[in-house]
Coordinates of C-alpha atoms and ligand atoms in Angstrom, one line a residue:
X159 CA -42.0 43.8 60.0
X160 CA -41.3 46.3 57.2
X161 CA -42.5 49.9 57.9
X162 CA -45.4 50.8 56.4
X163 CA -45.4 53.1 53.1
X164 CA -47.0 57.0 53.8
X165 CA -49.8 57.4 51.9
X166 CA -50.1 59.9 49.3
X167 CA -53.4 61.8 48.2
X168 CA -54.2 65.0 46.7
X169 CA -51.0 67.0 47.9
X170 CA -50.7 65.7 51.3
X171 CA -48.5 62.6 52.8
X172 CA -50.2 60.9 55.4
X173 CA -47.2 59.0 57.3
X174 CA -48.7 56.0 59.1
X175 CA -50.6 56.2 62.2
X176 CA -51.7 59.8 61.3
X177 CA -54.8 61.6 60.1
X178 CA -54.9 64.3 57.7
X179 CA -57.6 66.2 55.8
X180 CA -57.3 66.7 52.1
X181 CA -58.9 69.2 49.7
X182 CA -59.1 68.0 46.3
X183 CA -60.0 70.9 43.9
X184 CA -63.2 70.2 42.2
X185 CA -63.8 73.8 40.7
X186 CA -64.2 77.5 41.4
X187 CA -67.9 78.9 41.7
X188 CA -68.9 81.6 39.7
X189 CA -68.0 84.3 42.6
X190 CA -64.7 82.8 42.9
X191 CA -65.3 80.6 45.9
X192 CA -62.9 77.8 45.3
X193 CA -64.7 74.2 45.8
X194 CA -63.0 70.8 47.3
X195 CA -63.8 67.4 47.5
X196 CA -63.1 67.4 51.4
X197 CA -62.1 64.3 53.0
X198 CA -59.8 63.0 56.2
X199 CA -57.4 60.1 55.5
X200 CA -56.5 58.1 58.3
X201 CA -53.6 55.8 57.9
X202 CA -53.4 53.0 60.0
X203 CA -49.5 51.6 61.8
X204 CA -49.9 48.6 60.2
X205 CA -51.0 47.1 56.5
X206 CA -54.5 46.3 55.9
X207 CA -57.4 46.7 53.8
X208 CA -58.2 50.6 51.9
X209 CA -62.2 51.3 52.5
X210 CA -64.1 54.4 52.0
X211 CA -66.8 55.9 53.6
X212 CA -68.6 58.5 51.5
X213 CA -71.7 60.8 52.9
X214 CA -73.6 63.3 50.6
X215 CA -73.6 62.0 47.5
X216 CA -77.4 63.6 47.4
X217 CA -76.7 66.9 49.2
X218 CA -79.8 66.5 51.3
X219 CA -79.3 63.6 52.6
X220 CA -77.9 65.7 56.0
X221 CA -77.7 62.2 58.2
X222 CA -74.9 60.5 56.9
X223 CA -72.9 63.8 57.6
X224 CA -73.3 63.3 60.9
X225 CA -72.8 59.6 60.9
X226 CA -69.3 60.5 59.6
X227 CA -69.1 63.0 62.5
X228 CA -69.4 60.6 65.5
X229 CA -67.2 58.0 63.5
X230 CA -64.2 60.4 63.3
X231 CA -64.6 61.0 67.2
X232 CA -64.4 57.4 67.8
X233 CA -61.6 56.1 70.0
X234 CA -61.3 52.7 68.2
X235 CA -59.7 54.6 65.2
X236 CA -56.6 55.1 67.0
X237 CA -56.0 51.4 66.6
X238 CA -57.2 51.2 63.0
X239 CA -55.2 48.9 60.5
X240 CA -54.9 50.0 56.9
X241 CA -56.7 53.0 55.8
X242 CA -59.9 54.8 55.6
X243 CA -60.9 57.1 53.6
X244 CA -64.0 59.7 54.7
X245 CA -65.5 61.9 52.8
X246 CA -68.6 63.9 54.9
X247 CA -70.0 65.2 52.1
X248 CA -69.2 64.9 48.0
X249 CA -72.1 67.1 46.8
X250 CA -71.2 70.1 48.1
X251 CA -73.0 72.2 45.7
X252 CA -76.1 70.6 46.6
X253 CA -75.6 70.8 51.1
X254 CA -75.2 74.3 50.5
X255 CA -78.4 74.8 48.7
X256 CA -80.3 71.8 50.8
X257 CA -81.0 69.8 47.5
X258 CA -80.3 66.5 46.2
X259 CA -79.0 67.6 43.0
X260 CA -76.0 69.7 42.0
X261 CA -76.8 73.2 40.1
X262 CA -77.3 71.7 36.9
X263 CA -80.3 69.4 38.5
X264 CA -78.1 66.7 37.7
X265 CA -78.1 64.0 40.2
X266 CA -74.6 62.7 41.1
X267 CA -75.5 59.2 41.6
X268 CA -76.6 59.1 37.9
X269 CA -73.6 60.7 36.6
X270 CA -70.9 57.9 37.3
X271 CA -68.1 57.5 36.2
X272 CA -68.2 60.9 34.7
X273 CA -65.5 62.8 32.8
X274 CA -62.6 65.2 33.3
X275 CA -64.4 67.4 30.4
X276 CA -67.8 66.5 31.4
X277 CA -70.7 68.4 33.3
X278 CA -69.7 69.5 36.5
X279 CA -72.1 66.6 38.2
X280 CA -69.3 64.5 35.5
X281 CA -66.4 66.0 36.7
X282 CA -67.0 65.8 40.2
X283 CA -68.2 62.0 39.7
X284 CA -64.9 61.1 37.6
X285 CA -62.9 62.9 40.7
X286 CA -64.6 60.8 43.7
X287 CA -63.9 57.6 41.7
X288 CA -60.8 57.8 40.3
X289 CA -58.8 59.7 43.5
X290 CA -61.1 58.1 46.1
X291 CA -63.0 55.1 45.5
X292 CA -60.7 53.5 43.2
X293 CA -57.9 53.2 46.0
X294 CA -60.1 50.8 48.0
X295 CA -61.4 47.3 48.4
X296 CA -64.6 48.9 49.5
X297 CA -66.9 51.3 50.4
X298 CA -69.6 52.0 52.3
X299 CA -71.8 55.0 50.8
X300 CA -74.6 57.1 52.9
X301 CA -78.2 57.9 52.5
X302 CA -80.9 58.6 53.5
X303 CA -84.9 58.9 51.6
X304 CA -85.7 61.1 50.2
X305 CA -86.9 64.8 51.6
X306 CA -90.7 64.5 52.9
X307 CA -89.7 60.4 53.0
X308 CA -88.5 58.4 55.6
X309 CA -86.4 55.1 55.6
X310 CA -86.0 52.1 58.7
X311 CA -82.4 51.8 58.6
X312 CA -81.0 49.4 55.5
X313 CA -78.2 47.6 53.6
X314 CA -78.9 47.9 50.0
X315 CA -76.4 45.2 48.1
X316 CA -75.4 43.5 45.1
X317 CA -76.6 39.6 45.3
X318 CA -73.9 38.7 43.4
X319 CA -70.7 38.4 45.8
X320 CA -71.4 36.2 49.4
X321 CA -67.9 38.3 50.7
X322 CA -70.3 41.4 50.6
X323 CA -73.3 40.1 51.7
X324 CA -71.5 39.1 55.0
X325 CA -70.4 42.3 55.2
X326 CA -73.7 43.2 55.0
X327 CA -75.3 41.2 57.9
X328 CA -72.5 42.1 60.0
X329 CA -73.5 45.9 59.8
X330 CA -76.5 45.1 61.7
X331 CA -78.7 47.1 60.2
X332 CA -82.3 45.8 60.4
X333 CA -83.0 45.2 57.0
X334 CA -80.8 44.1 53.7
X335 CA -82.1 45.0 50.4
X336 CA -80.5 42.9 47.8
X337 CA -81.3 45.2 44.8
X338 CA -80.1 45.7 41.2
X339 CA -77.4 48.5 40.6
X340 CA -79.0 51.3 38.8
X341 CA -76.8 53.0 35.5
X342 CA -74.3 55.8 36.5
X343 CA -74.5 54.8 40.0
X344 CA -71.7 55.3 42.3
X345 CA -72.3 51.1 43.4
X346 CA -72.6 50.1 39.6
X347 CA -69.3 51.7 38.7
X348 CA -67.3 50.9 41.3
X349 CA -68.4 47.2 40.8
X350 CA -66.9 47.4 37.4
X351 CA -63.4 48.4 39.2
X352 CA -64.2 45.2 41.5
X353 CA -65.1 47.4 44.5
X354 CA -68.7 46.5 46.5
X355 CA -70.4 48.8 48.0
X356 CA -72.3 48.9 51.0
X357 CA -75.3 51.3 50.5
X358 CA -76.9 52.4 53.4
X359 CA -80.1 54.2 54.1
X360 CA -81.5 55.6 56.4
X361 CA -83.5 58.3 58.5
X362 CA -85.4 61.6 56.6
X363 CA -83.7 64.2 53.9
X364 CA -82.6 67.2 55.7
X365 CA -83.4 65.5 58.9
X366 CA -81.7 63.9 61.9
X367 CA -83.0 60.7 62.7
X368 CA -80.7 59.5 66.2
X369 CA -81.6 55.4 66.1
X370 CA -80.5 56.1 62.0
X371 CA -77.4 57.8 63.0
X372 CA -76.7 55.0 65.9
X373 CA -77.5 52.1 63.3
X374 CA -74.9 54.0 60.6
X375 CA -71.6 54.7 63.1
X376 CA -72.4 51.3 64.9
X377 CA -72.8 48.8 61.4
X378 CA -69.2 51.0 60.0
X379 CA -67.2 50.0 62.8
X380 CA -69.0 46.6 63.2
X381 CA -67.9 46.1 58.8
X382 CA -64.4 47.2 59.5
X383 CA -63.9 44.8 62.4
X384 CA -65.3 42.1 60.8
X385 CA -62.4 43.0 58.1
X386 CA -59.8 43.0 60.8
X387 CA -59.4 46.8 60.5
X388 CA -60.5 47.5 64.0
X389 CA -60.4 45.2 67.4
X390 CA -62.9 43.8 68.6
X391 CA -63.0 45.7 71.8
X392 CA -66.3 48.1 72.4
X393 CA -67.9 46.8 69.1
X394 CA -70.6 44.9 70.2
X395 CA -72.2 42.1 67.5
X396 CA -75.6 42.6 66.5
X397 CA -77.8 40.5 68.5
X398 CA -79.9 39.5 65.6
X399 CA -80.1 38.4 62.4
X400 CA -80.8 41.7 59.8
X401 CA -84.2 40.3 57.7
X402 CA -83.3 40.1 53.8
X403 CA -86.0 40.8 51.7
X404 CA -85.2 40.5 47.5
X405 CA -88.2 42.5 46.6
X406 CA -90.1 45.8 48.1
X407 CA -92.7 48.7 46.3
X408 CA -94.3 51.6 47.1
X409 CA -98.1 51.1 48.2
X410 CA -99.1 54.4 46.5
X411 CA -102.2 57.3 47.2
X412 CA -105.6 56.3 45.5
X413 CA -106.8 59.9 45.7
X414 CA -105.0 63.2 46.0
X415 CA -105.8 64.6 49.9
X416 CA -104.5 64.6 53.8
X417 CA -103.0 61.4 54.4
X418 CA -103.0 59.7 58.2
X419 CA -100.9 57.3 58.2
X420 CA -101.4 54.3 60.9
X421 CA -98.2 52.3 60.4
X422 CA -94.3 53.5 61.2
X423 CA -90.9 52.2 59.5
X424 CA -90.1 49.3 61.3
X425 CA -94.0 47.6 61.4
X426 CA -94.8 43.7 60.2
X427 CA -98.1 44.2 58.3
X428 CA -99.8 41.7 57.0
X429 CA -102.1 41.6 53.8
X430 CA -105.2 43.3 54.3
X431 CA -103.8 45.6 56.9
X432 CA -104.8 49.2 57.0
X433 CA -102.0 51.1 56.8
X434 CA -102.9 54.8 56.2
X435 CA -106.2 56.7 54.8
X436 CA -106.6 59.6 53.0
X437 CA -109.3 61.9 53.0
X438 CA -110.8 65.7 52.0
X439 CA -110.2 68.5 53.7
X440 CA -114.2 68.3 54.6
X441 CA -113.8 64.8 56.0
X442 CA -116.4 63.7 53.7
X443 CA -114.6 61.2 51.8
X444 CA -112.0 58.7 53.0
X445 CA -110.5 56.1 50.8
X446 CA -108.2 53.4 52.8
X447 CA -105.2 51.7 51.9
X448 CA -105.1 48.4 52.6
X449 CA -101.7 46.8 52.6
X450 CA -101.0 44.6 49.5
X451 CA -99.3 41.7 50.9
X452 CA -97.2 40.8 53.8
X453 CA -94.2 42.6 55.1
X454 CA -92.2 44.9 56.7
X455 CA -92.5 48.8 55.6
X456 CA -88.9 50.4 55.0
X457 CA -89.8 53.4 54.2
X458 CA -92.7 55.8 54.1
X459 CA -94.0 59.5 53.7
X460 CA -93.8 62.0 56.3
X461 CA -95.8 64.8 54.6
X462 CA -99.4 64.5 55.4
X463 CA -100.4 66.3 51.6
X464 CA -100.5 63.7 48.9
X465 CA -101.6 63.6 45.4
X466 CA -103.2 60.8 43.4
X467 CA -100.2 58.6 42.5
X468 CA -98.0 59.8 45.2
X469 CA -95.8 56.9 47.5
X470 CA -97.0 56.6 50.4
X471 CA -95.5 53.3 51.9
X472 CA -92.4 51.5 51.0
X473 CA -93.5 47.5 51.6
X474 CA -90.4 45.3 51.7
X475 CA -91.1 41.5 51.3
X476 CA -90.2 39.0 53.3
X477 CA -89.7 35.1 54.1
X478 CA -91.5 35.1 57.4
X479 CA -93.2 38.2 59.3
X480 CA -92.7 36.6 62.5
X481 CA -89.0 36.2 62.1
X482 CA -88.7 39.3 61.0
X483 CA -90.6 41.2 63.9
X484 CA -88.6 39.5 66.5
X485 CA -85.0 40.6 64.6
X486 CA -86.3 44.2 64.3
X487 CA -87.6 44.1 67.6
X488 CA -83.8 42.9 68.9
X489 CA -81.7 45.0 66.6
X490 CA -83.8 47.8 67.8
X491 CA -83.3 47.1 71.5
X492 CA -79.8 46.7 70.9
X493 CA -79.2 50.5 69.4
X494 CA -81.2 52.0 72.2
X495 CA -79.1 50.6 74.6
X496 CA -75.7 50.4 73.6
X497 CA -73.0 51.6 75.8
X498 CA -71.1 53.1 73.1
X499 CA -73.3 55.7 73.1
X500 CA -73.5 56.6 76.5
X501 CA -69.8 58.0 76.4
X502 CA -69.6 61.8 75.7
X503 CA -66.4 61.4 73.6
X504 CA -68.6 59.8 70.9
X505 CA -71.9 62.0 70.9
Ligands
ZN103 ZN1 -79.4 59.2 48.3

């Protein structure tokens, strides 16, 4: 077999079978600090599929940082074929200030593809795509809700391509979303350059969330074995079947007060259901919220303040809330318990 090319990126050569980290100059702050896109390229022996994994695209969004974190400690890397790129957080600007946005209030996953000339939320955007992203065959991209929000652990995909939406189920995750792209995403560009995107989200902003983290490094090296990338060994299957659901909203405050909220990510509900109350501070009125329809909330608030209007409960639908209780219940199980966890090396 031919030896395999060294891979070239930034101003480092990776020859294969190594692992190097790469700065690639995004710009110089206004005290002179110098600011890099950050990322570790690990160059398999042998010829294989390029894929990305990207956290901190919303600087916030702390738990995919650490999902990147235990993936770089894992042993099955050693053995990887082709390449992966990781990038543990592409918003700097915004992890250092503990904000979703970047300085400008722009929000990077608006400002794709961006522009060499462009804002800096532009020029950062046209740098991810063009030296990262557009190297691969795909990526997998990490989030998690909001700040004050929580999200059960979920695959948000294109419908379009059945490849992807294999890739998808064999993440594990509990839930897939199949959702739209949105304009100036990160997904909806990198479509156009015929690159899919696994979204995933999970867990609180600014939080760790440790079944989110275990449902993120698990479904990563669960997507690349099922793209021959990794061996099978130590990568368990999931043991269930994630629950699709095509369409989800918010169940939103009816008043402005302090919210109790009698339902967690993860729940079946059924229509009718209370799911949370709100009240006065002198307890003298309390308006309940009554679930909508059937299904399975995704995601929800975790601050118990709330004005009128404000979301309170992310309701995803589904086919059957049986079916999808037991598959929660299973894929839940399975986290909790799986070895790879136990091993120090990993945590
Ligand atoms: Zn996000």
């Amino acid at each position: 077999m031919a030896k395999r090319n060294s891979l070239t990126i930034g101003d480092r050569t990776v020859a294969p079978g190594r692992r190097e980290t790469v700065n690639l100059p995004v710009s110089v702050l206004s005290d002179h600090t110098p600011v890099t896109l950050s990322l570790q390229a690990i160059h398999g022996r042998t010829d294989g599929p390029t894929v990305f994994v990207s956290a901190g695209v919303h600087g916030d969004e702390v738990i995919g940082v650490e999902i990147v974190r235990r993936l770089l400690r894992a042993p099955n890397l050693k053995s990887l074929r082709g390449t992966l790129l990781v990038v543990p957080i592409v918003n700097t600007f915004g992890f250092l200030n503990h904000s979703r946005y970047l300085p400008d209030r722009r929000d990077l996953n608006r400002s794709f593809p961006g522009s060499a000339s462009g804002s800096l939320a532009a020029r950062l955007a046209h740098l991810f795509l063009h030296d990262v992203v557009a190297r691969c065959d795909l990526g997998i991209d990490l989030h998690s809700a909001a700040v004050h929000r929580t999200n059960l652990p979920q695959i948000r995909v294109s419908p379009k391509n059945a490849q992807t939406m294999k890739l998808a189920r064999d993440f594990g995750a509990p839930v897939i979303m199949r959702s739209a792209v949105r304009d100036g995403s990160l997904r909806g560009e990198a479509k156009k350059l015929g690159i899919d995107v696994l979204l995933y989200e999970a867990g609180e902003g600014l939080r760790f969330d440790e079944l989110a983290v275990r449902a993120g490094v698990a479904g990563i090296l669960r997507v690349l074995r099922s793209m021959e990338m990794l061996p099978a060994k130590g990568i368990a299957k999931p043991t269930a079947t994630p629950v699709l659901s095509t369409s989800s909203s918010w169940v939103r405050a009816p008043v402005g007060g302090l919210l109790r909220m009698f339902k967690a990510e993860g729940e079946v509900v059924s229509k009718g259901d209370l799911l949370a109350a709100v009240s006065d501070p002198f307890g003298q009125t309390d308006a309940e919220i009554a679930a909508p329809g059937d299904g399975i909330v995704v995601g929800r608030a975790v601050m118990p303040v709330v004005n009128e209007g404000d979301a309170v409960l992310h309701l995803a639908a589904v086919q059957s809330n049986a079916v999808a209780q037991e598959s929660i219940e299973d894929l839940t199980a399975q986290l909790e318990g799986d070895p790879m966890f136990d091993e120090d090396e990993i945590i």
